[in-house]
Coordinates of C-alpha atoms and ligand atoms in Angstrom, one line a residue:
X1 CA 19.6 -17.6 -13.9
X2 CA 18.1 -17.5 -10.5
X3 CA 16.6 -20.7 -9.0
X4 CA 14.8 -20.4 -5.6
X5 CA 15.5 -23.5 -3.5
X6 CA 13.4 -22.6 -0.4
X7 CA 10.4 -20.5 0.4
X8 CA 9.7 -19.6 3.9
X9 CA 6.4 -18.3 5.0
X10 CA 5.8 -16.6 8.3
X11 CA 2.6 -15.2 9.8
X12 CA 3.7 -12.4 12.0
X13 CA 1.5 -10.4 14.3
X14 CA 2.2 -6.8 15.6
X15 CA 0.0 -4.5 17.8
X16 CA -0.9 -1.1 16.4
X17 CA 0.0 1.8 18.5
X18 CA -3.4 3.4 17.8
X19 CA -6.7 1.7 16.7
X20 CA -7.4 2.3 13.0
X21 CA -11.1 2.5 11.9
X22 CA -12.2 2.8 8.2
X23 CA -15.6 2.8 6.7
X24 CA -15.8 -1.1 7.1
X25 CA -14.1 -2.1 10.2
X26 CA -11.6 -1.3 13.1
X27 CA -8.3 -2.9 14.0
X28 CA -5.9 -2.9 17.0
X29 CA -3.3 -5.5 15.7
X30 CA -2.3 -6.8 12.4
X31 CA -1.2 -10.0 11.0
X32 CA 0.9 -10.0 7.8
X33 CA 2.8 -12.9 6.0
X34 CA 6.5 -12.4 5.4
X35 CA 7.9 -14.3 2.5
X36 CA 11.6 -15.3 2.4
X37 CA 13.0 -16.6 -0.9
X38 CA 16.4 -18.5 -0.8
X39 CA 18.3 -19.0 -4.0
X40 CA 20.6 -21.9 -4.7
X41 CA 23.7 -19.7 -4.1
X42 CA 22.4 -18.6 -0.7
X43 CA 21.0 -15.2 -1.6
X44 CA 17.9 -14.1 0.3
X45 CA 15.0 -11.8 -0.6
X46 CA 12.3 -10.7 1.8
X47 CA 8.7 -9.8 0.8
X48 CA 5.5 -9.0 2.7
X49 CA 1.9 -10.1 2.1
X50 CA 0.1 -7.2 3.7
X51 CA -3.5 -8.4 3.4
X52 CA -6.0 -7.3 5.9
X53 CA -7.4 -10.2 8.0
X54 CA -11.0 -9.8 6.7
X55 CA -12.2 -9.5 3.1
X56 CA -13.3 -5.9 3.4
X57 CA -10.7 -4.0 1.4
X58 CA -10.5 -6.7 -1.3
X59 CA -11.7 -10.3 -1.4
X60 CA -8.3 -11.5 0.0
X61 CA -7.8 -12.4 3.6
X62 CA -4.6 -13.5 5.6
X63 CA -6.1 -17.0 5.5
X64 CA -6.7 -17.0 1.7
X65 CA -3.1 -15.6 1.2
X66 CA -1.6 -18.3 3.4
X67 CA -3.4 -21.0 1.5
X68 CA -2.7 -19.6 -2.0
X69 CA 1.0 -18.9 -1.1
X70 CA 1.5 -22.4 0.3
X71 CA -0.4 -24.4 -2.3
X72 CA 0.1 -22.5 -5.5
X73 CA 2.7 -19.7 -5.4
X74 CA 5.5 -21.4 -3.5
X75 CA 5.4 -24.5 -5.8
X76 CA 5.3 -22.2 -8.9
X77 CA 8.3 -20.2 -7.7
X78 CA 10.3 -23.3 -6.7
X79 CA 9.8 -24.7 -10.3
X80 CA 10.8 -21.6 -12.1
X81 CA 14.2 -20.2 -13.2
X82 CA 14.5 -16.5 -14.1
X83 CA 16.8 -13.8 -15.0
X84 CA 14.7 -10.9 -13.9
X85 CA 11.9 -10.5 -11.3
X86 CA 9.4 -9.5 -14.2
X87 CA 9.8 -12.9 -15.7
X88 CA 8.9 -14.5 -12.4
X89 CA 5.9 -12.2 -12.1
X90 CA 4.9 -13.3 -15.6
X91 CA 5.0 -16.9 -14.5
X92 CA 3.0 -16.1 -11.4
X93 CA 0.3 -14.3 -13.5
X94 CA -1.2 -17.7 -14.2
X95 CA -2.7 -17.5 -10.8
X96 CA -5.6 -15.2 -11.3
X97 CA -6.4 -12.5 -8.7
X98 CA -4.8 -13.0 -5.3
X99 CA -2.8 -9.9 -5.7
X100 CA -1.8 -9.4 -2.2
X101 CA -0.3 -12.9 -2.1
X102 CA 1.4 -12.5 -5.4
X103 CA 2.8 -9.2 -4.3
X104 CA 4.7 -10.7 -1.4
X105 CA 6.5 -13.2 -3.7
X106 CA 7.1 -10.5 -6.4
X107 CA 8.6 -8.1 -3.8
X108 CA 10.8 -10.8 -2.4
X109 CA 12.1 -11.5 -5.9
X110 CA 12.9 -7.9 -6.5
X111 CA 14.7 -7.7 -3.2
X112 CA 16.7 -10.8 -4.0
X113 CA 17.5 -9.7 -7.5
X114 CA 18.5 -6.1 -6.7
X115 CA 20.7 -7.4 -3.9
X116 CA 22.5 -9.9 -6.2
X117 CA 23.0 -7.1 -8.7
X118 CA 24.4 -4.8 -6.0
X119 CA 22.0 -2.0 -6.7
X120 CA 19.4 -0.3 -4.4
X121 CA 15.9 -1.6 -5.1
X122 CA 14.8 2.0 -5.9
X123 CA 17.4 2.2 -8.6
X124 CA 16.5 -1.3 -10.0
X125 CA 12.8 -0.1 -10.3
X126 CA 13.8 3.2 -12.1
X127 CA 13.7 5.5 -9.1
X128 CA 15.2 8.9 -9.5
X129 CA 14.6 10.4 -6.0
X130 CA 16.9 10.4 -3.0
X131 CA 14.0 11.0 -0.6
X132 CA 10.3 10.7 -0.8
X133 CA 7.6 12.9 0.5
X134 CA 5.4 11.2 3.2
X135 CA 1.8 11.8 4.1
X136 CA -0.3 10.2 6.9
X137 CA -3.6 8.3 6.8
X138 CA -6.0 8.9 9.7
X139 CA -8.7 6.6 10.7
X140 CA -12.2 7.4 11.9
X141 CA -12.0 8.6 15.4
X142 CA -14.7 8.4 18.2
X143 CA -15.1 12.2 18.3
X144 CA -14.0 15.2 16.3
X145 CA -11.8 16.4 19.1
X146 CA -10.0 13.0 18.9
X147 CA -9.4 13.5 15.2
X148 CA -8.2 17.1 15.7
X149 CA -5.7 15.8 18.3
X150 CA -4.5 13.2 15.8
X151 CA -4.1 15.8 13.0
X152 CA -2.3 18.1 15.3
X153 CA 0.2 15.4 16.5
X154 CA 0.9 14.3 12.8
X155 CA 1.4 17.8 11.6
X156 CA 3.8 18.4 14.6
X157 CA 5.7 15.2 13.4
X158 CA 6.3 17.0 10.1
X159 CA 3.8 15.3 7.7
X160 CA 2.6 17.7 5.0
X161 CA -0.4 15.8 3.7
X162 CA -3.2 14.3 5.9
X163 CA -5.7 11.9 4.6
X164 CA -8.9 11.5 6.5
X165 CA -11.0 8.3 6.2
X166 CA -14.6 9.1 5.7
X167 CA -17.9 7.1 5.8
X168 CA -21.6 8.1 5.8
X169 CA -22.1 10.0 9.1
X170 CA -18.4 11.0 9.3
X171 CA -17.6 13.2 6.4
X172 CA -18.5 16.8 5.8
X173 CA -18.4 17.8 9.5
X174 CA -15.0 16.4 10.4
X175 CA -13.5 17.6 7.1
X176 CA -14.8 21.2 7.8
X177 CA -13.4 21.1 11.3
X178 CA -10.0 19.9 10.1
X179 CA -9.9 22.5 7.3
X180 CA -10.8 25.3 9.7
X181 CA -8.3 24.2 12.4
X182 CA -5.4 23.6 9.9
X183 CA -6.2 25.8 6.9
X184 CA -2.7 25.5 5.3
X185 CA -2.3 21.7 5.6
X186 CA -3.1 19.7 2.4
X187 CA -5.9 17.3 3.2
X188 CA -7.6 14.6 1.2
X189 CA -10.4 12.1 2.0
X190 CA -10.7 8.4 1.4
X191 CA -14.1 6.7 1.4
X192 CA -13.0 3.1 0.7
X193 CA -16.1 2.8 -1.6
X194 CA -18.6 3.5 1.0
X195 CA -20.9 5.9 -1.1
X196 CA -23.1 5.7 -4.2
X197 CA -24.1 8.0 -7.0
X198 CA -27.1 9.0 -4.9
X199 CA -24.7 10.7 -2.4
X200 CA -23.9 13.3 -5.0
X201 CA -24.8 16.2 -2.8
X202 CA -22.2 15.1 -0.1
X203 CA -19.6 15.3 -2.8
X204 CA -20.7 18.7 -4.0
X205 CA -20.2 19.9 -0.5
X206 CA -16.8 18.3 -0.2
X207 CA -15.9 19.8 -3.5
X208 CA -16.1 23.2 -1.7
X209 CA -13.7 22.1 1.1
X210 CA -10.4 22.7 -0.8
X211 CA -9.4 19.1 -0.8
X212 CA -6.3 17.7 -2.6
X213 CA -8.4 14.8 -3.8
X214 CA -11.4 12.5 -3.0
X215 CA -10.2 8.9 -2.9
X216 CA -12.3 5.9 -3.9
X217 CA -15.8 7.3 -3.3
X218 CA -17.7 4.4 -4.9
X219 CA -17.4 0.7 -5.1
X220 CA -14.4 -0.8 -6.8
X221 CA -15.9 -1.7 -10.2
X222 CA -18.1 1.4 -10.4
X223 CA -15.8 3.0 -13.1
X224 CA -18.7 4.6 -14.9
X225 CA -20.1 6.2 -11.7
X226 CA -16.6 7.5 -10.8
X227 CA -16.5 9.2 -14.3
X228 CA -20.0 10.8 -13.8
X229 CA -18.8 12.1 -10.4
X230 CA -15.5 13.4 -11.7
X231 CA -17.3 15.3 -14.5
X232 CA -19.3 17.1 -11.8
X233 CA -16.4 18.0 -9.5
X234 CA -13.5 20.4 -9.6
X235 CA -11.6 18.3 -7.0
X236 CA -9.7 15.4 -8.5
X237 CA -11.1 11.8 -7.9
X238 CA -8.3 9.4 -7.0
X239 CA -8.8 5.7 -7.6
X240 CA -7.6 3.1 -5.2
X241 CA -9.6 -0.2 -5.0
X242 CA -10.9 0.3 -8.6
X243 CA -7.5 -0.2 -10.3
X244 CA -6.1 -3.8 -9.7
X245 CA -4.2 -4.0 -12.9
X246 CA -3.0 -2.0 -15.9
X247 CA -6.2 -3.0 -17.8
X248 CA -8.3 -1.3 -15.2
X249 CA -6.1 1.8 -15.6
X250 CA -6.7 1.7 -19.3
X251 CA -10.5 1.6 -18.7
X252 CA -10.4 4.4 -16.1
X253 CA -8.3 6.6 -18.4
X254 CA -10.7 6.0 -21.3
X255 CA -13.8 6.7 -19.2
X256 CA -12.2 9.6 -17.2
X257 CA -13.0 7.9 -13.9
X258 CA -10.5 9.9 -12.0
X259 CA -7.5 12.3 -12.4
X260 CA -5.2 10.7 -9.8
X261 CA -4.0 7.2 -9.1
X262 CA -3.1 5.6 -5.8
X263 CA -0.6 2.8 -6.7
X264 CA -0.4 0.2 -4.1
X265 CA 2.2 -2.6 -4.5
X266 CA -0.1 -5.2 -2.8
X267 CA -3.3 -4.2 -4.8
X268 CA -1.4 -4.3 -8.1
X269 CA 0.0 -7.8 -7.3
X270 CA 3.6 -6.6 -6.9
X271 CA 6.3 -4.1 -7.8
X272 CA 6.4 -5.3 -11.5
X273 CA 2.8 -4.3 -12.2
X274 CA 3.1 -1.2 -10.0
X275 CA 6.0 0.0 -12.2
X276 CA 3.9 -0.7 -15.3
X277 CA 0.9 1.2 -13.9
X278 CA 3.2 4.1 -13.2
X279 CA 4.6 4.1 -16.7
X280 CA 1.1 4.3 -18.3
X281 CA -0.1 7.0 -15.8
X282 CA 3.0 9.0 -16.5
X283 CA 2.6 8.8 -20.2
X284 CA -1.0 10.0 -19.8
X285 CA -0.1 12.9 -17.6
X286 CA -1.9 11.3 -14.5
X287 CA -0.2 12.1 -11.2
X288 CA 0.4 9.1 -8.9
X289 CA 1.3 8.4 -5.3
X290 CA 2.0 5.2 -3.3
X291 CA -0.7 4.0 -1.0
X292 CA -0.1 1.8 2.0
X293 CA -1.7 -1.2 3.7
X294 CA -0.1 -0.5 7.2
X295 CA 2.9 -2.5 6.0
X296 CA 5.5 -3.7 8.5
X297 CA 9.1 -2.5 7.6
X298 CA 9.6 -5.0 4.7
X299 CA 6.5 -3.9 2.7
X300 CA 7.1 -0.3 3.8
X301 CA 10.6 -0.5 2.4
X302 CA 9.2 -1.6 -1.0
X303 CA 6.8 1.4 -0.9
X304 CA 9.6 3.9 -0.3
X305 CA 11.6 2.4 -3.2
X306 CA 8.5 2.6 -5.5
X307 CA 7.8 6.2 -4.4
X308 CA 11.2 7.3 -5.8
X309 CA 10.0 6.8 -9.3
X310 CA 9.5 10.1 -11.2
X311 CA 5.8 9.9 -11.7
X312 CA 5.1 9.8 -7.9
X313 CA 4.6 13.6 -7.7
X314 CA 2.1 13.6 -4.7
X315 CA 3.0 12.6 -1.1
X316 CA 2.8 8.9 -0.5
X317 CA 1.4 7.0 2.5
X318 CA 5.0 6.0 3.5
X319 CA 4.9 7.4 7.0
X320 CA 7.5 6.2 9.5
X321 CA 7.3 2.9 11.3
X322 CA 6.3 4.6 14.5
X323 CA 3.0 5.9 13.0
X324 CA 1.8 2.3 13.4
X325 CA 4.2 0.2 15.4
X326 CA 6.2 0.7 18.6
X327 CA 8.7 -1.6 17.2
X328 CA 9.0 -2.8 13.5
X329 CA 10.3 -6.0 12.0
X330 CA 13.3 -4.4 10.6
X331 CA 16.6 -3.8 12.5
X332 CA 16.3 -0.1 11.8
X333 CA 12.8 1.5 11.8
X334 CA 11.7 3.5 8.7
X335 CA 12.0 7.2 9.8
X336 CA 10.3 10.3 8.5
X337 CA 12.0 13.6 9.1
X338 CA 10.1 16.8 8.3
X339 CA 7.8 14.7 6.1
X340 CA 10.5 13.0 4.0
X341 CA 11.9 9.4 4.1
X342 CA 15.4 8.9 2.7
X343 CA 15.7 6.3 -0.1
X344 CA 18.5 3.8 0.9
X345 CA 21.6 3.8 -1.2
X346 CA 22.9 0.2 -0.4
X347 CA 22.0 -2.8 -2.5
X348 CA 18.6 -4.6 -2.2
X349 CA 15.7 -3.5 0.0
X350 CA 17.8 -1.3 2.2
X351 CA 16.3 -2.6 5.5
X352 CA 17.1 -5.9 7.1
X353 CA 14.6 -8.1 9.0
X354 CA 15.2 -8.3 12.7
X355 CA 15.4 -12.1 12.9
X356 CA 15.0 -12.4 16.6
X357 CA 12.1 -9.9 16.8
X358 CA 10.4 -11.5 13.9
X359 CA 10.8 -15.0 15.4
X360 CA 9.2 -13.7 18.7
X361 CA 6.1 -12.4 16.9
X362 CA 5.7 -15.4 14.5
X363 CA 2.4 -17.2 15.0
X364 CA 2.8 -19.8 12.2
X365 CA 5.7 -20.8 10.0
X366 CA 6.3 -23.0 7.0
X367 CA 9.4 -23.9 4.9
X368 CA 8.8 -25.3 1.5
X369 CA 11.6 -26.8 -0.5
X370 CA 12.3 -27.9 -4.0
X371 CA 11.2 -31.5 -4.6
X372 CA 9.3 -31.7 -1.3
Ligands
OSB1 O1 -7.6 2.7 1.4 O2 -5.6 3.5 1.6 C1 -6.5 2.6 1.9 C2 -5.3 0.8 5.1 C3 -5.9 -0.4 5.0 C4 -6.8 -0.5 4.0 C5 -7.0 0.5 3.1 C6 -6.3 1.6 3.1 C7 -5.4 1.9 4.2 C8 -4.7 3.0 4.5 C9 -3.3 3.0 5.2 O3 -5.1 4.2 4.2 C10 -2.3 3.9 4.8 C11 -0.9 3.5 5.2 O4 -0.6 2.4 5.2 O5 -0.3 4.4 5.8
MG2 MG1 -7.6 4.0 -0.2

């Protein structure tokens, strides 16, 4: 039985090497919350709450995660004893929603448990690959030339799949320019829900562009509209924001809302639910890949482990640390070589937090112990 004796929460801020703009907002630095669980026998597991600062991707914010982590999740975890991370995830499920916050604790529990078992996190999750294929996600740029320069740099770094953020006013034209400048590079687009069913003509045009997929064209809960769009298009629709749990995936599969699933550890509320979604998608013949939230090294390590599962047949957003950060929170950066990231073979998460670097970038910190 594992009992967590102390929960440490740290708000950590890192500058981005390049501004990232999506359909909703732009960012130059990110603040994530690192979660450290310490067991009675001195074992430690690290997790990351990778929520954006504002409620534009989902309803969560760094502030809401901090409050829920401190007031609800930490006490719940300190009061639990468990043999497997999935039982802790079951106990945390009484907190509704708040998936990013829950994911940080679930990830830390998996890191702690796989470390204690002496197995790599990837193996503990059911992973079968020794390296995972990495793609990159490119934000909206000031000009098409800026975008082409970004694509060119990332293709030169070895990435084999490029995802372009799109938004009304920045869609068909940049996509056509990238397709014609890089005709052999697999490209997909991500709208983060910025369109509606009345934009059908834009999607008919994009359908002619030879894209790998069109990610989250419509609002998260518009599963019927996604099904109507998918029925009109040859290009697969990929769901991101629409699938927050396995029940959403059941609905999407029944309706035919998309043919590909982006599984994010944060959005699903942790690795436990991410693995369950992967199992269902695999049984239904739906290809999946692992999406990212610009994670620091801890969350990125969890993404690498998850991407090693057999149903992850498309490149994941597990680019190297250097795509976003000049220096990461781990002692070794996560590195992509020729578009592949090696899956660690040692026990646990496979990357260690750089304690001095983390301390130097911590903006707020809290230790919560059993019994006060
Ligand atoms: O929709 O996939 C998304 C980042 C922030 C919010 C939403 C998304 C993203 C990304 C980042 O695309 C991908 C990555 O972490 O490399
Ligand atoms: Mg997305």
